[in-house]
Coordinates of C-alpha atoms in Angstrom, one line a residue:
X500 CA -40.3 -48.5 8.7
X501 CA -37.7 -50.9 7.9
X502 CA -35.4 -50.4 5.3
X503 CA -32.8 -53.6 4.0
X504 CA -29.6 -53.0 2.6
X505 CA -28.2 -55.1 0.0
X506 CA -24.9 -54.5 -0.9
X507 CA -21.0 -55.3 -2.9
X508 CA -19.2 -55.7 0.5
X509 CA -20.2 -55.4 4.8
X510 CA -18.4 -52.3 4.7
X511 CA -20.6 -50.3 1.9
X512 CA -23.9 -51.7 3.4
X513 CA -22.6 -50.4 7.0
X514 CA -21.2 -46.8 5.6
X515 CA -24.2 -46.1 3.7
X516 CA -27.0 -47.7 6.6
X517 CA -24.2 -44.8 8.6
X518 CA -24.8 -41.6 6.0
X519 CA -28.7 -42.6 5.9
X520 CA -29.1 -42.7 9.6
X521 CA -27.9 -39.2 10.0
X522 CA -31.4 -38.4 8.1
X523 CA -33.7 -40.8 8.9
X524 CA -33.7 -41.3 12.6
X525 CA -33.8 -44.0 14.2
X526 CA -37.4 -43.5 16.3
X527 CA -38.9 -44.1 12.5
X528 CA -36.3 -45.9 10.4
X529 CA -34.4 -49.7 11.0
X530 CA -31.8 -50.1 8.8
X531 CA -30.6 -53.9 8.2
X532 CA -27.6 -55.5 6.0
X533 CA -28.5 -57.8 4.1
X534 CA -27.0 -61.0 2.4
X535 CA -23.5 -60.4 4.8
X536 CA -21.9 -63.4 3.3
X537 CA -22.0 -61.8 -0.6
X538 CA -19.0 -60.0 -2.0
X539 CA -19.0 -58.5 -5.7
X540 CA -20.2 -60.1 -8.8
X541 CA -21.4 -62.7 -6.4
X542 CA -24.5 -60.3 -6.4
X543 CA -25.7 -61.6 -9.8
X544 CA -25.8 -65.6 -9.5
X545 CA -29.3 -67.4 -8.9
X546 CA -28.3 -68.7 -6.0
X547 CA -27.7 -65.3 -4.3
X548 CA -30.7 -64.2 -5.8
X549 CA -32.8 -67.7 -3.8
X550 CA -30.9 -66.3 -0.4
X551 CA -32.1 -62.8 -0.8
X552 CA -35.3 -64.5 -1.2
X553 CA -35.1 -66.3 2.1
X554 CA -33.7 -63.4 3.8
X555 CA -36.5 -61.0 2.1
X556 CA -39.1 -63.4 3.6
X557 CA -37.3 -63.5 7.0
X558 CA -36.5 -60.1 7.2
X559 CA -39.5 -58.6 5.8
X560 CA -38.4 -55.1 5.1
X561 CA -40.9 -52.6 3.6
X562 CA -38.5 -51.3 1.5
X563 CA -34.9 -52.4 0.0
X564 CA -32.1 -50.5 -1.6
X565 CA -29.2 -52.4 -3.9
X566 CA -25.9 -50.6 -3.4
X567 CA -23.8 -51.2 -6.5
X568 CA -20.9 -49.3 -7.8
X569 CA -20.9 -48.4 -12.0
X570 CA -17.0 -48.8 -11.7
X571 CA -17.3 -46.0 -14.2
X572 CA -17.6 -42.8 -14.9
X573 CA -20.7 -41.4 -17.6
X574 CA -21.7 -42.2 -20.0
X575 CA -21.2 -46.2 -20.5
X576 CA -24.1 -47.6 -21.8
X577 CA -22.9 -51.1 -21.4
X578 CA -22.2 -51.1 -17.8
X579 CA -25.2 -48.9 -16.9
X580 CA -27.2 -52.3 -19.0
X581 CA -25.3 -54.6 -16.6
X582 CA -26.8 -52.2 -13.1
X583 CA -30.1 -52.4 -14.7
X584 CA -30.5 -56.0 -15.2
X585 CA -28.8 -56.7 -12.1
X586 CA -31.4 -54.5 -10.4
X587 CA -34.6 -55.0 -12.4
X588 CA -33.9 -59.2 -11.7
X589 CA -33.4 -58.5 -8.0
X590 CA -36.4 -56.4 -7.7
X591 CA -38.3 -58.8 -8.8
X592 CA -37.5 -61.5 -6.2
X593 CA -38.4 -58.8 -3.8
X594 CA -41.7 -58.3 -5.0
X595 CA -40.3 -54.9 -6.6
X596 CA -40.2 -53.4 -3.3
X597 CA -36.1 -52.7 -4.0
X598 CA -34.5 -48.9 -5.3
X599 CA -31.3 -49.1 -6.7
X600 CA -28.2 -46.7 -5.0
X601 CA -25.5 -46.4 -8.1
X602 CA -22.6 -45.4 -7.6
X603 CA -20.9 -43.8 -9.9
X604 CA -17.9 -44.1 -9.8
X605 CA -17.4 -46.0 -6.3
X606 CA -18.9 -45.5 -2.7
X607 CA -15.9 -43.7 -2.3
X608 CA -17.0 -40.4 -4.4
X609 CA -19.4 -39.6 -1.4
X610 CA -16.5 -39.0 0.6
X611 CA -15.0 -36.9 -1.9
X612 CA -18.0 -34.7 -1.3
X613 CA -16.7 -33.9 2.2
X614 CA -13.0 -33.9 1.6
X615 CA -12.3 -31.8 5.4
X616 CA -13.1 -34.9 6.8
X617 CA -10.8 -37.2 5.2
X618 CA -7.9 -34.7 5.5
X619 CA -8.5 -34.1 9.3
X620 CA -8.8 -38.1 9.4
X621 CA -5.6 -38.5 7.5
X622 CA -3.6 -35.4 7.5
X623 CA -4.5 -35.2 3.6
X624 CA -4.7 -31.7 2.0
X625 CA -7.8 -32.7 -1.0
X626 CA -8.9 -29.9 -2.5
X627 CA -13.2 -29.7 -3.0
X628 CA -14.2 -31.0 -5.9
X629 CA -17.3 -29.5 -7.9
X630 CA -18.1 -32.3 -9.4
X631 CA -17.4 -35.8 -7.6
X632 CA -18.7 -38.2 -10.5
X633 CA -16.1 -37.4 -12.5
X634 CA -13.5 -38.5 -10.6
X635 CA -12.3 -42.0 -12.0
X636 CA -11.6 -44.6 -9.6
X637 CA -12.3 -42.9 -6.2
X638 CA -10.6 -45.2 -4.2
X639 CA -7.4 -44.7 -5.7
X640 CA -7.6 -41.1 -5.6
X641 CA -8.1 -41.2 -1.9
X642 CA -5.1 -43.6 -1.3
X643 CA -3.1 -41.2 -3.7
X644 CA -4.4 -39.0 -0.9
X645 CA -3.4 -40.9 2.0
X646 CA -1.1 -43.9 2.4
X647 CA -3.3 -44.4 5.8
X648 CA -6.6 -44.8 3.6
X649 CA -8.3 -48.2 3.3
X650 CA -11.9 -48.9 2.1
X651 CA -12.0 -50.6 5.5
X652 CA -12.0 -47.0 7.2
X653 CA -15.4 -46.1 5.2
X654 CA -17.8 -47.2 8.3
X655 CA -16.3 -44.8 10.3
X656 CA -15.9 -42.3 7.9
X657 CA -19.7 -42.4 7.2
X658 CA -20.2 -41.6 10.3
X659 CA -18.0 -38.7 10.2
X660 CA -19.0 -36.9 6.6
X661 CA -22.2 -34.2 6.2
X662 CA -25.2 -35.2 5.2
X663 CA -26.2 -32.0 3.8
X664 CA -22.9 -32.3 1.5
X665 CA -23.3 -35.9 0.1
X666 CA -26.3 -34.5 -1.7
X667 CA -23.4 -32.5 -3.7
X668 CA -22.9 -35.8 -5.7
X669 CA -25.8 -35.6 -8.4
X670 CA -26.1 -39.6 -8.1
X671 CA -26.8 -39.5 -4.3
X672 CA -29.3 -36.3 -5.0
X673 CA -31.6 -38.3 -7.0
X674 CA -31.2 -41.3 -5.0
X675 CA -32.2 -39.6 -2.1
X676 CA -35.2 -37.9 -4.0
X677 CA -36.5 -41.1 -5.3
X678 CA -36.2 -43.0 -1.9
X679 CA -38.3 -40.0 0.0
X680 CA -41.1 -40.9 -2.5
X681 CA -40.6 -44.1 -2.0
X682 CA -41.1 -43.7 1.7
X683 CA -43.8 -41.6 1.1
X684 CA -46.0 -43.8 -0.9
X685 CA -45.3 -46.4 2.0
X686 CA -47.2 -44.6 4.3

């Protein structure tokens, strides 16, 4: 089965195609990045949505998931509107064969959920967190952290974090749930 990935940045696409791969091996899943040359807001123009189009057609994957960051914590009801319409209009130039990955509040709460990794990485002493969505501006935190730290390292990080733990993060949980039906009612 193949599986696109449509993401903010290279790097999120590339760390979360690394966590899923960990699960879904590679004997029955192809994971591909999608729309490389997008960054950001740039996800929401028409003309990005035309080129995922294109690359939809070309690509033909059976099933795609949008990687977004809320850039907020819960509740906000205004930015959770924005995610939706981004997603609902981009599903529909796939022929609704897209889920959506939220992040809430960045990428970087997954590796919050597997904090032994970033401080043998870095030399950081992070304490666990219970919950990792409540943690505002991720990024930061892990910087705070580490001086070393750059949203560059994620890829490799990815690599590096547990499964088994990501699904800590009640986000990722769901996520996860909704894309094994989804694969399910693909085959």
């Amino acid at each position: 089965m193949k599986i696109g990935l449509v993401g903010e940045a290279p790097n999120d696409t590339q760390s979360i195609k690394n966590l899923l791969e960990k699960r879904y091996l590679a004997n029955e899943f192809i994971f591909v990045s999608m729309l490389q040359i997008i960054n950001g807001s740039n996800l929401d123009s028409q003309k990005t949505k035309r080129l995922l189009r294109i690359e939809f057609e070309t690509q033909k994957p059976d099933i795609l998931i949008f990687i977004r960051d809320l850039d907020s914590t819960l509740p906000n009801k205004e930015k959770l509107y924005a995610r939706k319409n981004y997603f609902t209009s981009s599903n529909r130039v796939v022929d609704k064969k897209g889920i959506p990955l939220l992040h809430i509040y960045e990428i970087e709460a997954l590796i919050l959920t597997d904090v032994d990794v970033f401080n043998s990485k870095y030399g950081a002493n992070l304490k666990e967190i219970e919950n990792v969505m409540t943690i505002t501006e991720p990024k930061e935190y892990l910087k705070k952290a580490s001086r070393k730290y750059s949203e560059s390292h994620n890829a490799d990080i990815f690599e590096l974090i547990d499964f088994d733990k990501t699904l800590n993060c009640e986000y990722f949980k769901r996520f996860i749930k909704n894309f094994d039906k989804r694969i399910a009612s693909q085959s």
